[in-house]
PDB file of C-alpha atoms in Angstrom:
ATOM      1  CA  UNK A   1      69.705 116.500 160.079  1.00 62.00           C
ATOM      2  CA  UNK A   2      70.219 120.223 159.513  1.00 61.00           C
ATOM      3  CA  UNK A   3      70.833 119.783 155.779  1.00 65.00           C
ATOM      4  CA  UNK A   4      67.657 117.788 155.060  1.00 70.00           C
ATOM      5  CA  UNK A   5      64.133 118.963 154.287  1.00 72.00           C
ATOM      6  CA  UNK A   6      61.772 119.276 157.177  1.00 76.00           C
ATOM      7  CA  UNK A   7      58.322 118.477 155.830  1.00 79.00           C
ATOM      8  CA  UNK A   8      55.069 119.283 157.544  1.00 80.00           C
ATOM      9  CA  UNK A   9      52.462 116.586 157.240  1.00 85.00           C
ATOM     10  CA  UNK A  10      49.032 117.644 155.966  1.00 85.00           C
ATOM     11  CA  UNK A  11      46.633 118.693 158.728  1.00 85.00           C
ATOM     12  CA  UNK A  12      49.456 119.106 161.255  1.00 82.00           C
ATOM     13  CA  UNK A  13      48.060 122.521 162.070  1.00 84.00           C
ATOM     14  CA  UNK A  14      44.404 122.913 162.794  1.00 83.00           C
ATOM     15  CA  UNK A  15      42.709 125.196 161.996  1.00 86.00           C
ATOM     16  CA  UNK A  16      44.665 125.411 158.766  1.00 88.00           C
ATOM     17  CA  UNK A  17      44.438 129.211 158.622  1.00 91.00           C
ATOM     18  CA  UNK A  18      46.994 129.297 161.484  1.00 92.00           C
ATOM     19  CA  UNK A  19      49.524 127.198 159.599  1.00 89.00           C
ATOM     20  CA  UNK A  20      51.672 130.100 158.347  1.00 88.00           C
ATOM     21  CA  UNK A  21      51.984 131.723 161.786  1.00 92.00           C
ATOM     22  CA  UNK A  22      52.603 128.506 163.677  1.00 91.00           C
ATOM     23  CA  UNK A  23      55.035 126.943 161.207  1.00 90.00           C
ATOM     24  CA  UNK A  24      57.134 130.107 161.375  1.00 91.00           C
ATOM     25  CA  UNK A  25      57.711 129.305 165.074  1.00 94.00           C
ATOM     26  CA  UNK A  26      59.424 125.973 164.404  1.00 93.00           C
ATOM     27  CA  UNK A  27      62.980 125.557 165.607  1.00 93.00           C
ATOM     28  CA  UNK A  28      65.090 122.903 163.915  1.00 91.00           C
ATOM     29  CA  UNK A  29      67.942 121.280 165.892  1.00 91.00           C
ATOM     30  CA  UNK A  30      70.290 122.625 163.216  1.00 88.00           C
ATOM     31  CA  UNK A  31      69.155 126.161 164.088  1.00 91.00           C
ATOM     32  CA  UNK A  32      70.659 125.841 167.562  1.00 92.00           C
ATOM     33  CA  UNK A  33      74.175 127.010 168.272  1.00 91.00           C
ATOM     34  CA  UNK A  34      76.709 126.158 170.930  1.00 90.00           C
ATOM     35  CA  UNK A  35      75.545 129.234 172.812  1.00 93.00           C
ATOM     36  CA  UNK A  36      72.029 127.754 172.962  1.00 95.00           C
ATOM     37  CA  UNK A  37      73.365 124.516 174.459  1.00 96.00           C
ATOM     38  CA  UNK A  38      75.900 126.116 176.810  1.00 96.00           C
ATOM     39  CA  UNK A  39      73.236 126.613 179.505  1.00 97.00           C
ATOM     40  CA  UNK A  40      72.801 122.831 179.638  1.00 98.00           C
ATOM     41  CA  UNK A  41      76.413 121.816 179.008  1.00 97.00           C
ATOM     42  CA  UNK A  42      78.818 124.449 180.379  1.00 95.00           C
ATOM     43  CA  UNK A  43      81.765 122.212 179.372  1.00 92.00           C
ATOM     44  CA  UNK A  44      80.654 122.206 175.743  1.00 93.00           C
ATOM     45  CA  UNK A  45      84.040 123.390 174.478  1.00 93.00           C
ATOM     46  CA  UNK A  46      85.651 120.149 175.682  1.00 94.00           C
ATOM     47  CA  UNK A  47      83.515 118.056 173.313  1.00 95.00           C
ATOM     48  CA  UNK A  48      84.865 117.112 169.887  1.00 94.00           C
ATOM     49  CA  UNK A  49      81.530 117.217 168.097  1.00 89.00           C
ATOM     50  CA  UNK A  50      82.972 115.625 164.952  1.00 90.00           C
ATOM     51  CA  UNK A  51      83.413 112.397 166.942  1.00 95.00           C
ATOM     52  CA  UNK A  52      81.104 112.759 169.938  1.00 94.00           C
ATOM     53  CA  UNK A  53      77.436 113.066 169.021  1.00 92.00           C
ATOM     54  CA  UNK A  54      75.990 112.979 172.535  1.00 94.00           C
ATOM     55  CA  UNK A  55      74.738 116.564 172.208  1.00 95.00           C
ATOM     56  CA  UNK A  56      72.269 115.619 169.491  1.00 93.00           C
ATOM     57  CA  UNK A  57      69.551 114.272 171.842  1.00 94.00           C
ATOM     58  CA  UNK A  58      69.728 117.565 173.745  1.00 96.00           C
ATOM     59  CA  UNK A  59      69.543 119.683 170.591  1.00 95.00           C
ATOM     60  CA  UNK A  60      66.644 117.632 169.213  1.00 93.00           C
ATOM     61  CA  UNK A  61      64.652 117.754 172.462  1.00 95.00           C
ATOM     62  CA  UNK A  62      65.385 121.449 173.002  1.00 97.00           C
ATOM     63  CA  UNK A  63      64.309 122.375 169.457  1.00 95.00           C
ATOM     64  CA  UNK A  64      61.142 120.294 169.796  1.00 93.00           C
ATOM     65  CA  UNK A  65      60.342 121.759 173.217  1.00 96.00           C
ATOM     66  CA  UNK A  66      61.015 125.355 172.195  1.00 97.00           C
ATOM     67  CA  UNK A  67      58.820 124.882 169.127  1.00 94.00           C
ATOM     68  CA  UNK A  68      55.941 123.508 171.179  1.00 94.00           C
ATOM     69  CA  UNK A  69      56.350 126.223 173.806  1.00 96.00           C
ATOM     70  CA  UNK A  70      56.391 128.962 171.164  1.00 96.00           C
ATOM     71  CA  UNK A  71      53.216 127.523 169.672  1.00 95.00           C
ATOM     72  CA  UNK A  72      51.464 127.324 173.053  1.00 95.00           C
ATOM     73  CA  UNK A  73      52.445 130.866 174.000  1.00 97.00           C
ATOM     74  CA  UNK A  74      51.367 132.174 170.592  1.00 96.00           C
ATOM     75  CA  UNK A  75      47.952 130.547 171.045  1.00 95.00           C
ATOM     76  CA  UNK A  76      47.583 131.986 174.549  1.00 95.00           C
ATOM     77  CA  UNK A  77      48.537 135.444 173.297  1.00 96.00           C
ATOM     78  CA  UNK A  78      46.570 135.512 170.021  1.00 96.00           C
ATOM     79  CA  UNK A  79      43.608 133.133 170.191  1.00 94.00           C
ATOM     80  CA  UNK A  80      40.492 132.694 172.262  1.00 93.00           C
ATOM     81  CA  UNK A  81      40.846 129.470 174.182  1.00 91.00           C
ATOM     82  CA  UNK A  82      39.001 127.468 176.810  1.00 92.00           C
ATOM     83  CA  UNK A  83      41.448 124.581 177.085  1.00 93.00           C
ATOM     84  CA  UNK A  84      45.101 124.242 176.171  1.00 92.00           C
ATOM     85  CA  UNK A  85      47.201 121.106 176.552  1.00 91.00           C
ATOM     86  CA  UNK A  86      50.931 121.574 176.060  1.00 91.00           C
ATOM     87  CA  UNK A  87      53.479 118.786 175.758  1.00 90.00           C
ATOM     88  CA  UNK A  88      57.175 119.123 176.505  1.00 92.00           C
ATOM     89  CA  UNK A  89      59.671 116.385 175.664  1.00 93.00           C
ATOM     90  CA  UNK A  90      62.730 118.082 177.187  1.00 96.00           C
ATOM     91  CA  UNK A  91      62.851 116.565 180.675  1.00 94.00           C
ATOM     92  CA  UNK A  92      62.127 113.024 179.499  1.00 92.00           C
ATOM     93  CA  UNK A  93      64.707 113.245 176.729  1.00 93.00           C
ATOM     94  CA  UNK A  94      67.293 114.772 179.078  1.00 94.00           C
ATOM     95  CA  UNK A  95      66.667 112.037 181.636  1.00 91.00           C
ATOM     96  CA  UNK A  96      66.990 109.264 179.060  1.00 90.00           C
ATOM     97  CA  UNK A  97      70.174 110.620 177.501  1.00 92.00           C
ATOM     98  CA  UNK A  98      71.947 112.255 180.463  1.00 94.00           C
ATOM     99  CA  UNK A  99      70.684 110.909 183.819  1.00 91.00           C
ATOM    100  CA  UNK A 100      73.519 108.376 183.776  1.00 90.00           C
ATOM    101  CA  UNK A 101      75.994 111.270 184.040  1.00 94.00           C
ATOM    102  CA  UNK A 102      74.488 112.833 187.164  1.00 92.00           C
ATOM    103  CA  UNK A 103      76.047 112.302 190.580  1.00 91.00           C
ATOM    104  CA  UNK A 104      76.858 109.939 192.101  1.00 90.00           C
ATOM    105  CA  UNK A 105      79.317 108.600 189.537  1.00 89.00           C
ATOM    106  CA  UNK A 106      77.820 105.465 187.998  1.00 86.00           C
ATOM    107  CA  UNK A 107      79.750 102.380 186.883  1.00 87.00           C
ATOM    108  CA  UNK A 108      80.835 102.745 183.265  1.00 88.00           C
ATOM    109  CA  UNK A 109      80.745 106.575 183.331  1.00 92.00           C
ATOM    110  CA  UNK A 110      84.028 108.466 183.328  1.00 95.00           C
ATOM    111  CA  UNK A 111      84.631 111.420 185.630  1.00 96.00           C
ATOM    112  CA  UNK A 112      85.273 113.553 182.514  1.00 96.00           C
ATOM    113  CA  UNK A 113      81.880 112.644 181.045  1.00 96.00           C
ATOM    114  CA  UNK A 114      80.211 113.340 184.371  1.00 96.00           C
ATOM    115  CA  UNK A 115      81.866 116.796 184.517  1.00 96.00           C
ATOM    116  CA  UNK A 116      80.686 117.595 180.982  1.00 97.00           C
ATOM    117  CA  UNK A 117      77.167 116.082 180.974  1.00 97.00           C
ATOM    118  CA  UNK A 118      76.362 115.800 184.677  1.00 96.00           C
ATOM    119  CA  UNK A 119      74.337 119.020 184.862  1.00 96.00           C
ATOM    120  CA  UNK A 120      72.104 118.558 181.800  1.00 97.00           C
ATOM    121  CA  UNK A 121      69.162 117.052 183.705  1.00 95.00           C
ATOM    122  CA  UNK A 122      69.085 119.782 186.366  1.00 96.00           C
ATOM    123  CA  UNK A 123      69.401 122.474 183.689  1.00 98.00           C
ATOM    124  CA  UNK A 124      66.544 120.900 181.732  1.00 97.00           C
ATOM    125  CA  UNK A 125      64.337 121.078 184.838  1.00 96.00           C
ATOM    126  CA  UNK A 126      65.236 124.740 185.418  1.00 97.00           C
ATOM    127  CA  UNK A 127      64.581 125.587 181.764  1.00 98.00           C
ATOM    128  CA  UNK A 128      61.263 123.728 181.826  1.00 96.00           C
ATOM    129  CA  UNK A 129      60.251 125.574 185.002  1.00 96.00           C
ATOM    130  CA  UNK A 130      60.833 128.904 183.253  1.00 97.00           C
ATOM    131  CA  UNK A 131      58.735 127.867 180.277  1.00 97.00           C
ATOM    132  CA  UNK A 132      55.967 126.609 182.553  1.00 96.00           C
ATOM    133  CA  UNK A 133      56.083 129.897 184.450  1.00 96.00           C
ATOM    134  CA  UNK A 134      55.511 131.783 181.197  1.00 97.00           C
ATOM    135  CA  UNK A 135      52.537 129.598 180.264  1.00 96.00           C
ATOM    136  CA  UNK A 136      50.990 130.052 183.719  1.00 96.00           C
ATOM    137  CA  UNK A 137      51.527 133.814 183.498  1.00 97.00           C
ATOM    138  CA  UNK A 138      49.828 133.990 180.092  1.00 97.00           C
ATOM    139  CA  UNK A 139      46.982 131.712 181.166  1.00 95.00           C
ATOM    140  CA  UNK A 140      46.144 133.997 184.076  1.00 95.00           C
ATOM    141  CA  UNK A 141      45.400 133.573 187.768  1.00 94.00           C
ATOM    142  CA  UNK A 142      41.958 131.992 187.304  1.00 93.00           C
ATOM    143  CA  UNK A 143      43.257 129.111 185.194  1.00 94.00           C
ATOM    144  CA  UNK A 144      43.510 125.567 186.483  1.00 93.00           C
ATOM    145  CA  UNK A 145      46.962 124.171 185.661  1.00 92.00           C
ATOM    146  CA  UNK A 146      47.693 120.454 185.746  1.00 91.00           C
ATOM    147  CA  UNK A 147      51.151 118.956 185.322  1.00 89.00           C
ATOM    148  CA  UNK A 148      51.216 115.320 184.279  1.00 87.00           C
ATOM    149  CA  UNK A 149      54.216 113.063 183.810  1.00 82.00           C
ATOM    150  CA  UNK A 150      54.291 109.909 181.743  1.00 77.00           C
ATOM    151  CA  UNK A 151      56.710 108.269 184.188  1.00 72.00           C
ATOM    152  CA  UNK A 152      59.563 109.133 186.498  1.00 72.00           C
ATOM    153  CA  UNK A 153      63.250 108.359 186.731  1.00 71.00           C
ATOM    154  CA  UNK A 154      65.128 107.036 189.687  1.00 72.00           C
ATOM    155  CA  UNK A 155      68.060 109.333 190.305  1.00 73.00           C
ATOM    156  CA  UNK A 156      70.890 109.957 192.741  1.00 73.00           C
ATOM    157  CA  UNK A 157      71.358 107.092 195.208  1.00 74.00           C
ATOM    158  CA  UNK A 158      68.152 105.427 193.936  1.00 77.00           C
ATOM    159  CA  UNK A 159      69.464 105.079 190.392  1.00 72.00           C
ATOM    160  CA  UNK A 160      70.089 101.418 189.430  1.00 71.00           C
ATOM    161  CA  UNK A 161      73.644 100.340 190.201  1.00 70.00           C
ATOM    162  CA  UNK A 162      74.487  99.012 186.763  1.00 67.00           C
ATOM    163  CA  UNK A 163      77.187  99.798 184.240  1.00 65.00           C
ATOM    164  CA  UNK A 164      75.658 102.053 181.606  1.00 63.00           C
ATOM    165  CA  UNK A 165      76.250 101.439 177.930  1.00 57.00           C
ATOM    166  CA  UNK A 166      75.928 103.944 175.114  1.00 48.00           C
ATOM    167  CA  UNK A 167      72.612 102.428 173.988  1.00 49.00           C
ATOM    168  CA  UNK A 168      71.013 101.949 177.387  1.00 51.00           C
ATOM    169  CA  UNK A 169      67.672 103.565 178.049  1.00 51.00           C
ATOM    170  CA  UNK A 170      66.009 101.232 180.483  1.00 53.00           C
ATOM    171  CA  UNK A 171      65.528 102.737 183.876  1.00 55.00           C
ATOM    172  CA  UNK A 172      62.466 104.982 183.696  1.00 54.00           C
ATOM    173  CA  UNK A 173      60.149 103.994 186.507  1.00 49.00           C
ATOM    174  CA  UNK A 174      56.479 104.525 187.220  1.00 40.00           C
TER     175      UNK A 174
END
């Protein structure tokens, strides 16, 4: 939560002499504004955020992803490196929280919710592509780039034909 401390565990940054620079790059979900989320949810104004908390998974994943991306780009720009592995939780988190809202309309999803949240997954992919493009640019043309996914999600007509519940998170597929 935005009003709670955000501790850093010992040895989270290695080498420790980079801790000050890298911790300054952290983005907390509470730092994000509606303008930051509007790219992902153009219908943001229609959401009563005092009652509807479905934006929180997006804000949390976006803050986490932006933090990790800022750290990776800082390393590429300021440090000698031979190998860099960068993790991004945005697409997985967007799929888990918002794939159910993408077309075609799934049982248990209202047309209103689909209009509001139905574009989050595609926007997350576009945003991730831009961040990946920046990392590839900084890494240079002689760098081998590998993209690895933990698992995939069935989408569109392949998505399971089940009624989705608010707590459901069970259709990632290998």
